[in-house]
Short mmCIF file of C-alpha atoms in Angstrom, two decimals:
data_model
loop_
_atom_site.label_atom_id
_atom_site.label_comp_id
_atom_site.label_asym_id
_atom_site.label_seq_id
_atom_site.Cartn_x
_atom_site.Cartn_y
_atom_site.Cartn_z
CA UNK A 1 -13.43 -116.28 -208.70
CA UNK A 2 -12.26 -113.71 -210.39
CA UNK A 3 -12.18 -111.04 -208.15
CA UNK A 4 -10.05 -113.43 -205.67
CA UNK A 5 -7.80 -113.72 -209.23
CA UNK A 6 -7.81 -110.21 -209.21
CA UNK A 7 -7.21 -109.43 -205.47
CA UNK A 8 -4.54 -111.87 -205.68
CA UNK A 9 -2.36 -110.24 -208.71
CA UNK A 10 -2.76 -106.42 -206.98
CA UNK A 11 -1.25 -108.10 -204.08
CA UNK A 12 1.60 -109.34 -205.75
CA UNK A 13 2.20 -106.35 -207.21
CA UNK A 14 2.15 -103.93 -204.50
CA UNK A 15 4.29 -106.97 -202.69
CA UNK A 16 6.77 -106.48 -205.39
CA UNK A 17 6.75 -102.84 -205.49
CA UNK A 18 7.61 -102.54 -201.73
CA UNK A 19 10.48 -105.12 -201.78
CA UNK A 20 11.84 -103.13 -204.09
CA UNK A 21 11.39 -99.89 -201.78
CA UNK A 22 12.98 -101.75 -199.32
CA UNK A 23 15.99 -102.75 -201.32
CA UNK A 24 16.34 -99.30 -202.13
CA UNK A 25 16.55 -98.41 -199.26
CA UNK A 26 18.90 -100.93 -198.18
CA UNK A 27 20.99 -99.51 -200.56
CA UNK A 28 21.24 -96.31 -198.98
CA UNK A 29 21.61 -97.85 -195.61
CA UNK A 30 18.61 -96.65 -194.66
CA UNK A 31 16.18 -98.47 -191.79
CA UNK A 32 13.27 -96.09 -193.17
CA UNK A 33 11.70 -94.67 -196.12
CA UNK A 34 12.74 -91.15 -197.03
CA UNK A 35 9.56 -89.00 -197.96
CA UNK A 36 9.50 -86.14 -196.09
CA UNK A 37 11.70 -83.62 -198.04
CA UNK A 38 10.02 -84.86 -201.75
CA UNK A 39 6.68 -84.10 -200.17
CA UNK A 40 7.80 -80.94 -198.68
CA UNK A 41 5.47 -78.10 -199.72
CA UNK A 42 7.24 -74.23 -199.74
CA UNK A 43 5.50 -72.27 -197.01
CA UNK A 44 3.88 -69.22 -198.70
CA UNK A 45 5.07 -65.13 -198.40
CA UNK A 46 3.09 -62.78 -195.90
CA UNK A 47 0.32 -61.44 -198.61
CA UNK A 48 1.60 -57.42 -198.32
CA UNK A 49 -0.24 -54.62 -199.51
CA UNK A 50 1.48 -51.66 -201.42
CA UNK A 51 -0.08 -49.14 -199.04
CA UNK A 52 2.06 -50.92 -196.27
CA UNK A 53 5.46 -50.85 -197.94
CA UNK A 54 6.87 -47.81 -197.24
CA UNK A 55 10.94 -48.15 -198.49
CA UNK A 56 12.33 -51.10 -201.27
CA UNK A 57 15.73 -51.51 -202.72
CA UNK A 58 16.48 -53.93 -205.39
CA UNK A 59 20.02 -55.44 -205.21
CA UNK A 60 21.73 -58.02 -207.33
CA UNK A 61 23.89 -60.48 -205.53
CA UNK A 62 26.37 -63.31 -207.03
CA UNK A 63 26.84 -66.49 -204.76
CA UNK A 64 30.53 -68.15 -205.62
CA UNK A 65 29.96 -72.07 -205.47
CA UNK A 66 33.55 -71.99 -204.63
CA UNK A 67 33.25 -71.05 -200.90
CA UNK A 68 33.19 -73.64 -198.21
CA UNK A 69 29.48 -72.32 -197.43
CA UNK A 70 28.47 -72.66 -200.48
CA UNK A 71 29.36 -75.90 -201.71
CA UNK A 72 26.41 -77.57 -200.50
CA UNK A 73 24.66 -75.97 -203.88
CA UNK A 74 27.47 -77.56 -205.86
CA UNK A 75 27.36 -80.67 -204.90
CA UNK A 76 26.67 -83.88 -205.70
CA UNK A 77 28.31 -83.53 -209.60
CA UNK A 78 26.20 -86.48 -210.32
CA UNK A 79 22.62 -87.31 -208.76
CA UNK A 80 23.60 -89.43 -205.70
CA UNK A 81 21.58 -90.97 -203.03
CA UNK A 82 18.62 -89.26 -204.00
CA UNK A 83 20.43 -85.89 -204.26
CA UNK A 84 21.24 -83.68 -206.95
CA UNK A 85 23.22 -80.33 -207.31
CA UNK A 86 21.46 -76.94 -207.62
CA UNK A 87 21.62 -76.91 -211.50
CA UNK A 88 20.80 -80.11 -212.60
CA UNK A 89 17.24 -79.84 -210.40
CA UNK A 90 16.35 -76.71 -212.25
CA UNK A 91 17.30 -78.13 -215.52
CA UNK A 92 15.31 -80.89 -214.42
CA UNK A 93 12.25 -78.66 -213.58
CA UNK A 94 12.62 -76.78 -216.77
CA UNK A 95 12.96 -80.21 -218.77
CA UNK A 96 10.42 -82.48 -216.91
CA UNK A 97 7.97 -80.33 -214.65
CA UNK A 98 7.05 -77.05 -216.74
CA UNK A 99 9.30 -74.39 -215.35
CA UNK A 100 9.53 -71.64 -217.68
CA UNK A 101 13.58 -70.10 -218.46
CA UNK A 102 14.35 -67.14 -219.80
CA UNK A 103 16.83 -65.13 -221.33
CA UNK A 104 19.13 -62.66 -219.82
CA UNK A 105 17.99 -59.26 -221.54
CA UNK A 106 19.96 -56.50 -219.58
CA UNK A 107 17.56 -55.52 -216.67
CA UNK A 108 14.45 -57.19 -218.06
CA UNK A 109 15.52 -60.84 -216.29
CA UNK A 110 11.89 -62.04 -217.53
CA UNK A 111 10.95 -60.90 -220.69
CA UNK A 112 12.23 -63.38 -223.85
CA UNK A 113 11.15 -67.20 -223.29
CA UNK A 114 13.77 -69.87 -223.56
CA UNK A 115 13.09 -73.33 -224.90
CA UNK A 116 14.36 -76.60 -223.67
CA UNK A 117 16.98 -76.72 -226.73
CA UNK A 118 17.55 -73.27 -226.17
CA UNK A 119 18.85 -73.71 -222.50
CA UNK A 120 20.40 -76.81 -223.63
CA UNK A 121 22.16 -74.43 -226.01
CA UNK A 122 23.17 -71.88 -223.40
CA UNK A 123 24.53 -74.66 -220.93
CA UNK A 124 27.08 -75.47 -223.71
CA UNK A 125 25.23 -78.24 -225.86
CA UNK A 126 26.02 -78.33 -228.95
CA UNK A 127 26.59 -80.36 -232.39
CA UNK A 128 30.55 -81.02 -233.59
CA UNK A 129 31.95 -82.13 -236.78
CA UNK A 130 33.60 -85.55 -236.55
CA UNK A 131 35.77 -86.50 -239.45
CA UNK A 132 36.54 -90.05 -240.26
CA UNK A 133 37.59 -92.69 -242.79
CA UNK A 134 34.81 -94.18 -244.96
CA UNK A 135 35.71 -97.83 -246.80
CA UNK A 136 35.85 -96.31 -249.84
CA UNK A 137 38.98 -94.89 -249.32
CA UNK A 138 37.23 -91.55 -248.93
CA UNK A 139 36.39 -89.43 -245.68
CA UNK A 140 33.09 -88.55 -243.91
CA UNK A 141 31.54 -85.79 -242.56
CA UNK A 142 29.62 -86.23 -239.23
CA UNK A 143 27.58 -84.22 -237.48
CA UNK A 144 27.60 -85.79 -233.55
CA UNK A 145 25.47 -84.04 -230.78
CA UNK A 146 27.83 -82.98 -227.60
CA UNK A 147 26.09 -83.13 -224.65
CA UNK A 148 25.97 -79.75 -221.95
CA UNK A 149 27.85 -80.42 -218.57
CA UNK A 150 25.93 -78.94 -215.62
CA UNK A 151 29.12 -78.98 -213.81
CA UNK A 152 30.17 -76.07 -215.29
CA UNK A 153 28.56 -73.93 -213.18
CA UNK A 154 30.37 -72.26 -210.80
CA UNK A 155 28.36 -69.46 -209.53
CA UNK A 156 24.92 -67.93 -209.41
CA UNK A 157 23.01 -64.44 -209.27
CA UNK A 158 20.46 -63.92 -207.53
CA UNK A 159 17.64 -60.76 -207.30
CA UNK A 160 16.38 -59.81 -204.81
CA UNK A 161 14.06 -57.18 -203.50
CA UNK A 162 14.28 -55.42 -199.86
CA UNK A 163 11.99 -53.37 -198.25
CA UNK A 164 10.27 -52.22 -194.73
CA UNK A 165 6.96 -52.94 -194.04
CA UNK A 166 5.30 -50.45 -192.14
CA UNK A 167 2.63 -52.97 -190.16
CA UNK A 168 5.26 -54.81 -189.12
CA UNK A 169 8.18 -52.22 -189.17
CA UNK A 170 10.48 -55.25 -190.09
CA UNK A 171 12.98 -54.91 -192.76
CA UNK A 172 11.89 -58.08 -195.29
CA UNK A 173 13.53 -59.50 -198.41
CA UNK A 174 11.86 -61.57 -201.43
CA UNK A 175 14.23 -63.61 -203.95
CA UNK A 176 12.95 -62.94 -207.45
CA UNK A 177 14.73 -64.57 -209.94
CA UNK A 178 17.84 -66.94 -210.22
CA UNK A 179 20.58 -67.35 -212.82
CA UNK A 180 23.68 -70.22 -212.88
CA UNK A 181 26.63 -69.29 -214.65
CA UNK A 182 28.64 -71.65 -216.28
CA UNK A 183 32.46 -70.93 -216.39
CA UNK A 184 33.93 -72.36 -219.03
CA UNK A 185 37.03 -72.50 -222.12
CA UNK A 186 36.19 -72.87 -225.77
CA UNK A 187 38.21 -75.54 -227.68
CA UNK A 188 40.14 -72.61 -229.06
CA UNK A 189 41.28 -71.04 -226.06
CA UNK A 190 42.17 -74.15 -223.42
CA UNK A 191 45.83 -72.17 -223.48
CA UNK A 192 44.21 -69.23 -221.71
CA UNK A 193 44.35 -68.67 -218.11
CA UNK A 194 41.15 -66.45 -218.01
CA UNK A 195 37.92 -68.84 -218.72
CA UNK A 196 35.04 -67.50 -219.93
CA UNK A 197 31.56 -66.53 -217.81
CA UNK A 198 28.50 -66.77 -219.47
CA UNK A 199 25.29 -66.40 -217.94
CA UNK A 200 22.62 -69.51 -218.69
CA UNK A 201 19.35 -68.42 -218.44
CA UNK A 202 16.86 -66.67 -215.27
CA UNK A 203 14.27 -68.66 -213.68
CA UNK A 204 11.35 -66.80 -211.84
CA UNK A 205 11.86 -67.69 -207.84
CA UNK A 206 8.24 -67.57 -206.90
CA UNK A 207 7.26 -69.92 -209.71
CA UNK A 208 10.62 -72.11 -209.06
CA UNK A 209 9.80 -72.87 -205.49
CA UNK A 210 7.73 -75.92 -205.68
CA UNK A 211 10.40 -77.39 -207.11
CA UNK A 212 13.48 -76.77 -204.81
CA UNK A 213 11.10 -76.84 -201.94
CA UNK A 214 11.06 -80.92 -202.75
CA UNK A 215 14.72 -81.16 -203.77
CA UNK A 216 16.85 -82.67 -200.81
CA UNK A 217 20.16 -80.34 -199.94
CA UNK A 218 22.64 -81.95 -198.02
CA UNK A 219 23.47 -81.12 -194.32
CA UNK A 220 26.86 -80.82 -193.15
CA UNK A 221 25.77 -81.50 -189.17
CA UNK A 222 22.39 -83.71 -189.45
CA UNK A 223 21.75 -86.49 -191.87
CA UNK A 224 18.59 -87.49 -191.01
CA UNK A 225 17.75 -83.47 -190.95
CA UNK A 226 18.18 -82.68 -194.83
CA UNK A 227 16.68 -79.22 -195.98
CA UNK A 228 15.52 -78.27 -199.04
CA UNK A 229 17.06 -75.58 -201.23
CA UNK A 230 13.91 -73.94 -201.02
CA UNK A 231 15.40 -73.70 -196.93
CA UNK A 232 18.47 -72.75 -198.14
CA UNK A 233 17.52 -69.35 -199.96
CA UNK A 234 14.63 -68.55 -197.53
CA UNK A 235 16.76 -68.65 -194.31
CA UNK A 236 20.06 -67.40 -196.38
CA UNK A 237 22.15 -70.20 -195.70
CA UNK A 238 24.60 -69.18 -198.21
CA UNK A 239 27.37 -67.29 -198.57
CA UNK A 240 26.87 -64.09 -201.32
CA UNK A 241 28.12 -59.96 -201.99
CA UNK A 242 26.24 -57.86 -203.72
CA UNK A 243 27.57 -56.52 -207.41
CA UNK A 244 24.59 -54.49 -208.36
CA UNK A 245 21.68 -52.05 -206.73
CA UNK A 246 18.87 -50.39 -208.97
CA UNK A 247 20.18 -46.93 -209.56
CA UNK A 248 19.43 -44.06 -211.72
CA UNK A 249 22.17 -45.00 -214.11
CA UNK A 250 20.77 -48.07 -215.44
CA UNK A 251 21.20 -50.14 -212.98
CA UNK A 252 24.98 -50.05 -213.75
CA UNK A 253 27.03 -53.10 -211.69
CA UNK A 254 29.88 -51.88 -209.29
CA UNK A 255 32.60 -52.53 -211.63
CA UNK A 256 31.45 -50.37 -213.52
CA UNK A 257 32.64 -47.52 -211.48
CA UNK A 258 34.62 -49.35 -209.11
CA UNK A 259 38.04 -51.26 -208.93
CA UNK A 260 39.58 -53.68 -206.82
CA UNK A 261 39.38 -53.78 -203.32
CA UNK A 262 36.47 -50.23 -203.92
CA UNK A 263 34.33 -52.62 -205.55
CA UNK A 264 34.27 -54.14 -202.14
CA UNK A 265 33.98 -51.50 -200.04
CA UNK A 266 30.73 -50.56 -202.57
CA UNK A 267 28.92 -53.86 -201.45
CA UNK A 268 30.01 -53.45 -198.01
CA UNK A 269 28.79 -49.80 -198.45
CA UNK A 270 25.28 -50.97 -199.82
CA UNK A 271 24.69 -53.91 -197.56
CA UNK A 272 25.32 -51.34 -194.43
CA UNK A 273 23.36 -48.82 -195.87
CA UNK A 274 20.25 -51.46 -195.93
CA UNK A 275 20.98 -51.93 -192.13
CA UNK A 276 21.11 -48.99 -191.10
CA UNK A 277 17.73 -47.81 -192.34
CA UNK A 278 16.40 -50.54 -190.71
CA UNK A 279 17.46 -49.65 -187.57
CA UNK A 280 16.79 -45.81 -188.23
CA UNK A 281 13.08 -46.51 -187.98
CA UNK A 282 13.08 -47.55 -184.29
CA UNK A 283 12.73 -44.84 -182.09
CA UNK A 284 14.12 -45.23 -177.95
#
Protein backbone atom coordinates (compact mmCIF):
# COMPACT_ATOMS: atom_id res chain seq x y z
CA UNK A 1 0.00 0.00 0.00
CA UNK A 2 2.37 2.24 0.41
CA UNK A 3 4.55 1.84 -2.29
CA UNK A 4 1.31 2.20 -4.71
CA UNK A 5 0.97 5.67 -2.33
CA UNK A 6 4.31 6.30 -3.23
CA UNK A 7 4.31 5.36 -6.99
CA UNK A 8 1.30 7.35 -7.21
CA UNK A 9 2.71 10.89 -5.76
CA UNK A 10 6.18 10.49 -8.11
CA UNK A 11 3.73 10.26 -10.83
CA UNK A 12 2.02 13.27 -10.13
CA UNK A 13 4.93 14.98 -9.82
CA UNK A 14 6.83 14.21 -12.82
CA UNK A 15 3.07 14.75 -14.48
CA UNK A 16 3.27 18.20 -13.15
CA UNK A 17 6.75 18.91 -13.98
CA UNK A 18 6.23 18.09 -17.73
CA UNK A 19 3.00 20.17 -18.12
CA UNK A 20 4.87 22.73 -17.10
CA UNK A 21 7.72 21.94 -19.79
CA UNK A 22 5.14 21.93 -22.12
CA UNK A 23 3.67 25.27 -21.24
CA UNK A 24 6.97 26.57 -21.52
CA UNK A 25 7.33 25.67 -24.38
CA UNK A 26 4.12 26.81 -25.61
CA UNK A 27 5.27 29.95 -24.65
CA UNK A 28 8.00 30.08 -26.95
CA UNK A 29 5.92 28.67 -29.70
CA UNK A 30 7.73 25.83 -29.70
CA UNK A 31 6.23 22.10 -30.87
CA UNK A 32 9.50 20.58 -29.12
CA UNK A 33 11.72 20.72 -26.26
CA UNK A 34 14.93 22.70 -26.74
CA UNK A 35 17.98 20.69 -25.24
CA UNK A 36 20.42 20.35 -27.60
CA UNK A 37 22.51 23.60 -27.35
CA UNK A 38 22.36 23.49 -23.09
CA UNK A 39 23.75 20.01 -23.42
CA UNK A 40 26.22 20.93 -25.97
CA UNK A 41 29.72 19.85 -24.87
CA UNK A 42 32.91 22.13 -26.51
CA UNK A 43 34.83 19.78 -28.76
CA UNK A 44 38.43 19.64 -27.42
CA UNK A 45 41.94 21.32 -29.17
CA UNK A 46 44.33 18.93 -31.22
CA UNK A 47 46.78 17.90 -28.10
CA UNK A 48 50.20 19.65 -29.86
CA UNK A 49 53.54 19.06 -28.81
CA UNK A 50 56.18 21.96 -28.52
CA UNK A 51 58.63 20.01 -30.68
CA UNK A 52 55.93 20.37 -33.50
CA UNK A 53 55.33 24.11 -33.34
CA UNK A 54 57.72 25.61 -35.27
CA UNK A 55 56.47 29.68 -35.64
CA UNK A 56 53.71 31.56 -32.95
CA UNK A 57 52.62 35.12 -32.86
CA UNK A 58 50.53 36.49 -30.16
CA UNK A 59 48.09 39.25 -31.29
CA UNK A 60 45.50 41.20 -29.41
CA UNK A 61 42.30 41.88 -31.22
CA UNK A 62 39.15 44.19 -30.12
CA UNK A 63 35.66 43.03 -31.51
CA UNK A 64 33.21 46.35 -31.74
CA UNK A 65 29.62 45.06 -30.66
CA UNK A 66 28.58 47.88 -32.80
CA UNK A 67 28.99 46.17 -36.24
CA UNK A 68 26.13 44.48 -37.95
CA UNK A 69 28.29 41.11 -37.55
CA UNK A 70 28.71 41.48 -34.38
CA UNK A 71 25.57 42.20 -32.81
CA UNK A 72 24.60 38.77 -32.33
CA UNK A 73 27.12 38.97 -29.06
CA UNK A 74 25.15 42.02 -27.97
CA UNK A 75 22.08 40.93 -27.99
CA UNK A 76 19.34 40.08 -26.21
CA UNK A 77 19.82 43.28 -23.46
CA UNK A 78 17.70 41.18 -21.27
CA UNK A 79 17.65 37.20 -21.07
CA UNK A 80 14.91 36.34 -23.63
CA UNK A 81 13.59 33.12 -24.84
CA UNK A 82 16.17 31.25 -23.28
CA UNK A 83 18.92 33.58 -24.59
CA UNK A 84 21.21 35.86 -23.07
CA UNK A 85 23.90 38.39 -24.35
CA UNK A 86 27.65 37.59 -24.26
CA UNK A 87 28.22 39.42 -20.89
CA UNK A 88 25.58 38.58 -18.78
CA UNK A 89 26.47 34.53 -19.45
CA UNK A 90 29.97 35.13 -18.25
CA UNK A 91 28.86 37.12 -15.35
CA UNK A 92 26.62 34.37 -14.87
CA UNK A 93 29.44 31.73 -15.01
CA UNK A 94 31.61 33.78 -12.79
CA UNK A 95 28.57 34.31 -10.27
CA UNK A 96 26.82 30.85 -10.38
CA UNK A 97 29.19 28.10 -12.00
CA UNK A 98 32.87 28.80 -10.61
CA UNK A 99 34.57 30.68 -13.38
CA UNK A 100 37.48 32.40 -12.10
CA UNK A 101 37.95 36.59 -13.34
CA UNK A 102 40.75 38.40 -13.20
CA UNK A 103 42.22 41.62 -13.29
CA UNK A 104 43.71 43.45 -16.14
CA UNK A 105 47.51 43.82 -15.04
CA UNK A 106 49.29 45.22 -18.23
CA UNK A 107 50.44 42.03 -20.15
CA UNK A 108 49.91 39.57 -17.30
CA UNK A 109 45.88 39.08 -18.36
CA UNK A 110 45.93 36.19 -15.56
CA UNK A 111 47.75 36.94 -12.69
CA UNK A 112 45.52 38.98 -9.74
CA UNK A 113 42.11 37.07 -8.86
CA UNK A 114 38.89 39.01 -8.94
CA UNK A 115 36.00 38.35 -6.62
CA UNK A 116 32.36 38.33 -7.37
CA UNK A 117 31.99 41.95 -5.62
CA UNK A 118 35.03 42.84 -7.21
CA UNK A 119 33.70 42.32 -10.86
CA UNK A 120 30.51 43.61 -9.66
CA UNK A 121 32.64 46.63 -8.82
CA UNK A 122 34.39 46.86 -12.18
CA UNK A 123 31.00 46.48 -14.19
CA UNK A 124 29.96 49.79 -12.49
CA UNK A 125 28.16 48.58 -9.17
CA UNK A 126 28.33 50.59 -6.71
CA UNK A 127 26.77 52.20 -3.35
CA UNK A 128 25.24 56.10 -3.63
CA UNK A 129 24.29 58.50 -1.05
CA UNK A 130 20.56 59.24 -1.02
CA UNK A 131 19.50 62.23 0.96
CA UNK A 132 16.05 62.60 2.29
CA UNK A 133 13.64 64.13 4.79
CA UNK A 134 13.31 62.34 8.16
CA UNK A 135 9.89 63.26 10.38
CA UNK A 136 11.75 64.98 12.65
CA UNK A 137 12.17 67.77 10.62
CA UNK A 138 15.75 66.69 10.10
CA UNK A 139 17.50 64.92 7.00
CA UNK A 140 18.98 61.41 6.47
CA UNK A 141 21.81 59.97 5.17
CA UNK A 142 21.41 56.76 3.05
CA UNK A 143 23.61 54.56 1.77
CA UNK A 144 21.52 52.59 -1.33
CA UNK A 145 23.34 49.84 -3.42
CA UNK A 146 23.21 50.74 -7.42
CA UNK A 147 23.10 47.90 -9.33
CA UNK A 148 25.93 47.26 -12.55
CA UNK A 149 24.26 47.33 -16.10
CA UNK A 150 25.75 44.63 -18.36
CA UNK A 151 24.56 46.65 -21.17
CA UNK A 152 27.26 48.76 -21.00
CA UNK A 153 29.41 46.82 -22.80
CA UNK A 154 30.14 47.70 -26.04
CA UNK A 155 33.15 45.89 -27.09
CA UNK A 156 35.54 43.08 -26.27
CA UNK A 157 39.35 41.98 -26.55
CA UNK A 158 40.27 39.08 -27.25
CA UNK A 159 44.01 37.07 -27.18
CA UNK A 160 44.87 35.06 -29.14
CA UNK A 161 47.81 32.93 -30.09
CA UNK A 162 48.87 31.88 -33.85
CA UNK A 163 51.20 29.54 -34.93
CA UNK A 164 52.22 26.71 -37.69
CA UNK A 165 52.34 23.35 -36.85
CA UNK A 166 54.86 21.53 -38.53
CA UNK A 167 52.90 17.85 -38.64
CA UNK A 168 50.27 19.38 -40.09
CA UNK A 169 51.95 22.46 -41.83
CA UNK A 170 48.58 24.32 -41.12
CA UNK A 171 48.62 27.75 -39.79
CA UNK A 172 46.30 27.30 -36.32
CA UNK A 173 44.97 29.83 -33.82
CA UNK A 174 43.93 29.28 -29.98
CA UNK A 175 41.73 32.09 -28.13
CA UNK A 176 43.24 32.60 -24.69
CA UNK A 177 41.59 34.95 -22.75
CA UNK A 178 38.53 37.37 -23.10
CA UNK A 179 37.79 40.84 -21.73
CA UNK A 180 34.22 43.07 -22.13
CA UNK A 181 34.57 46.61 -21.93
CA UNK A 182 32.03 48.65 -20.66
CA UNK A 183 31.68 52.20 -22.21
CA UNK A 184 30.32 54.37 -20.06
CA UNK A 185 29.81 58.42 -18.46
CA UNK A 186 30.25 59.20 -14.80
CA UNK A 187 27.45 61.31 -13.20
CA UNK A 188 29.92 64.15 -13.46
CA UNK A 189 30.64 64.15 -16.95
CA UNK A 190 27.04 63.22 -18.86
CA UNK A 191 27.93 66.84 -20.70
CA UNK A 192 30.89 65.19 -22.40
CA UNK A 193 30.84 63.86 -25.79
CA UNK A 194 33.81 61.40 -25.22
CA UNK A 195 32.53 58.41 -22.75
CA UNK A 196 34.77 56.65 -20.91
CA UNK A 197 36.33 52.84 -21.71
CA UNK A 198 37.18 50.81 -19.00
CA UNK A 199 38.18 47.38 -19.23
CA UNK A 200 36.07 44.78 -16.75
CA UNK A 201 37.97 41.99 -15.99
CA UNK A 202 39.82 38.74 -18.30
CA UNK A 203 38.40 35.40 -18.22
CA UNK A 204 40.69 32.37 -19.21
CA UNK A 205 39.10 30.93 -22.73
CA UNK A 206 40.06 27.35 -22.21
CA UNK A 207 38.52 27.27 -18.75
CA UNK A 208 35.42 29.54 -20.05
CA UNK A 209 34.37 27.13 -22.72
CA UNK A 210 32.08 24.83 -20.99
CA UNK A 211 30.17 27.52 -20.37
CA UNK A 212 29.57 29.37 -23.75
CA UNK A 213 29.71 26.01 -25.37
CA UNK A 214 25.97 25.57 -23.60
CA UNK A 215 24.90 29.20 -24.04
CA UNK A 216 22.43 29.52 -27.10
CA UNK A 217 23.60 32.49 -29.73
CA UNK A 218 21.11 33.55 -31.98
CA UNK A 219 21.10 32.84 -35.79
CA UNK A 220 20.28 35.38 -38.20
CA UNK A 221 19.32 32.57 -41.16
CA UNK A 222 18.20 29.30 -39.05
CA UNK A 223 16.10 29.27 -35.96
CA UNK A 224 15.88 25.93 -35.26
CA UNK A 225 19.92 25.90 -36.00
CA UNK A 226 21.15 28.10 -32.92
CA UNK A 227 25.01 27.92 -32.20
CA UNK A 228 26.70 28.39 -29.27
CA UNK A 229 29.17 31.19 -28.60
CA UNK A 230 31.55 28.63 -28.00
CA UNK A 231 30.76 28.22 -32.26
CA UNK A 232 31.00 31.63 -32.60
CA UNK A 233 34.77 32.20 -31.48
CA UNK A 234 35.94 28.75 -32.74
CA UNK A 235 34.78 29.22 -36.39
CA UNK A 236 35.38 33.26 -36.13
CA UNK A 237 32.04 34.29 -36.82
CA UNK A 238 32.73 37.73 -35.79
CA UNK A 239 33.82 40.68 -37.01
CA UNK A 240 37.41 42.02 -35.19
CA UNK A 241 41.09 44.17 -36.11
CA UNK A 242 43.86 43.65 -34.39
CA UNK A 243 45.33 46.66 -31.95
CA UNK A 244 48.23 44.83 -30.48
CA UNK A 245 51.08 42.00 -31.43
CA UNK A 246 53.77 40.80 -28.79
CA UNK A 247 56.80 42.84 -29.64
CA UNK A 248 60.06 43.66 -28.16
CA UNK A 249 58.78 46.92 -26.85
CA UNK A 250 56.44 45.70 -24.35
CA UNK A 251 53.99 44.63 -26.18
CA UNK A 252 53.15 48.32 -26.97
CA UNK A 253 49.39 48.67 -28.81
CA UNK A 254 49.40 50.38 -32.34
CA UNK A 255 48.39 53.67 -31.14
CA UNK A 256 51.05 53.88 -29.56
CA UNK A 257 53.11 54.56 -32.55
CA UNK A 258 50.47 54.95 -34.96
CA UNK A 259 47.69 57.54 -35.94
CA UNK A 260 44.66 57.54 -37.79
CA UNK A 261 44.08 55.82 -40.80
CA UNK A 262 48.34 54.17 -40.05
CA UNK A 263 46.91 52.55 -37.18
CA UNK A 264 44.96 50.74 -39.80
CA UNK A 265 47.23 50.06 -42.23
CA UNK A 266 49.39 48.46 -38.97
CA UNK A 267 46.58 45.77 -38.44
CA UNK A 268 46.15 45.32 -42.02
CA UNK A 269 50.02 45.11 -42.08
CA UNK A 270 50.07 42.39 -39.22
CA UNK A 271 47.10 40.34 -40.27
CA UNK A 272 48.89 40.02 -43.93
CA UNK A 273 52.04 39.38 -42.54
CA UNK A 274 50.39 36.18 -40.64
CA UNK A 275 49.16 35.09 -44.17
CA UNK A 276 51.77 35.30 -45.87
CA UNK A 277 54.01 33.07 -43.78
CA UNK A 278 51.52 30.69 -44.03
CA UNK A 279 51.60 30.43 -47.45
CA UNK A 280 55.53 30.83 -47.58
CA UNK A 281 55.85 27.32 -46.20
CA UNK A 282 54.30 25.54 -49.22
CA UNK A 283 56.62 24.78 -51.73
CA UNK A 284 55.25 24.14 -55.84
Amino acid sequence: MRKSVLFLAASAIMMCVSALKSNAQDLLGLPYDKIHTINRKPVPNQYEREADVMWTKIVWRRVELSERANQHLYFPTQPQDGRMSLIDVLLEGIHSQGLTAYQENGNNEFATILTEKEVNAQMGAKQELLVRPNLDGGMDTLLVPVNYNSSEVKSYLVKEVWGVNKQTSAMEVRIIGICPIRTFYRNEDVDQAEPLHKQCFWVYYPEVRSVLASAECFNIKNDAGRLSFDDIFQKRLFSSYIFAESNIHDNRTISEYARGEERLQESERISTGMFNYEQDIWEY
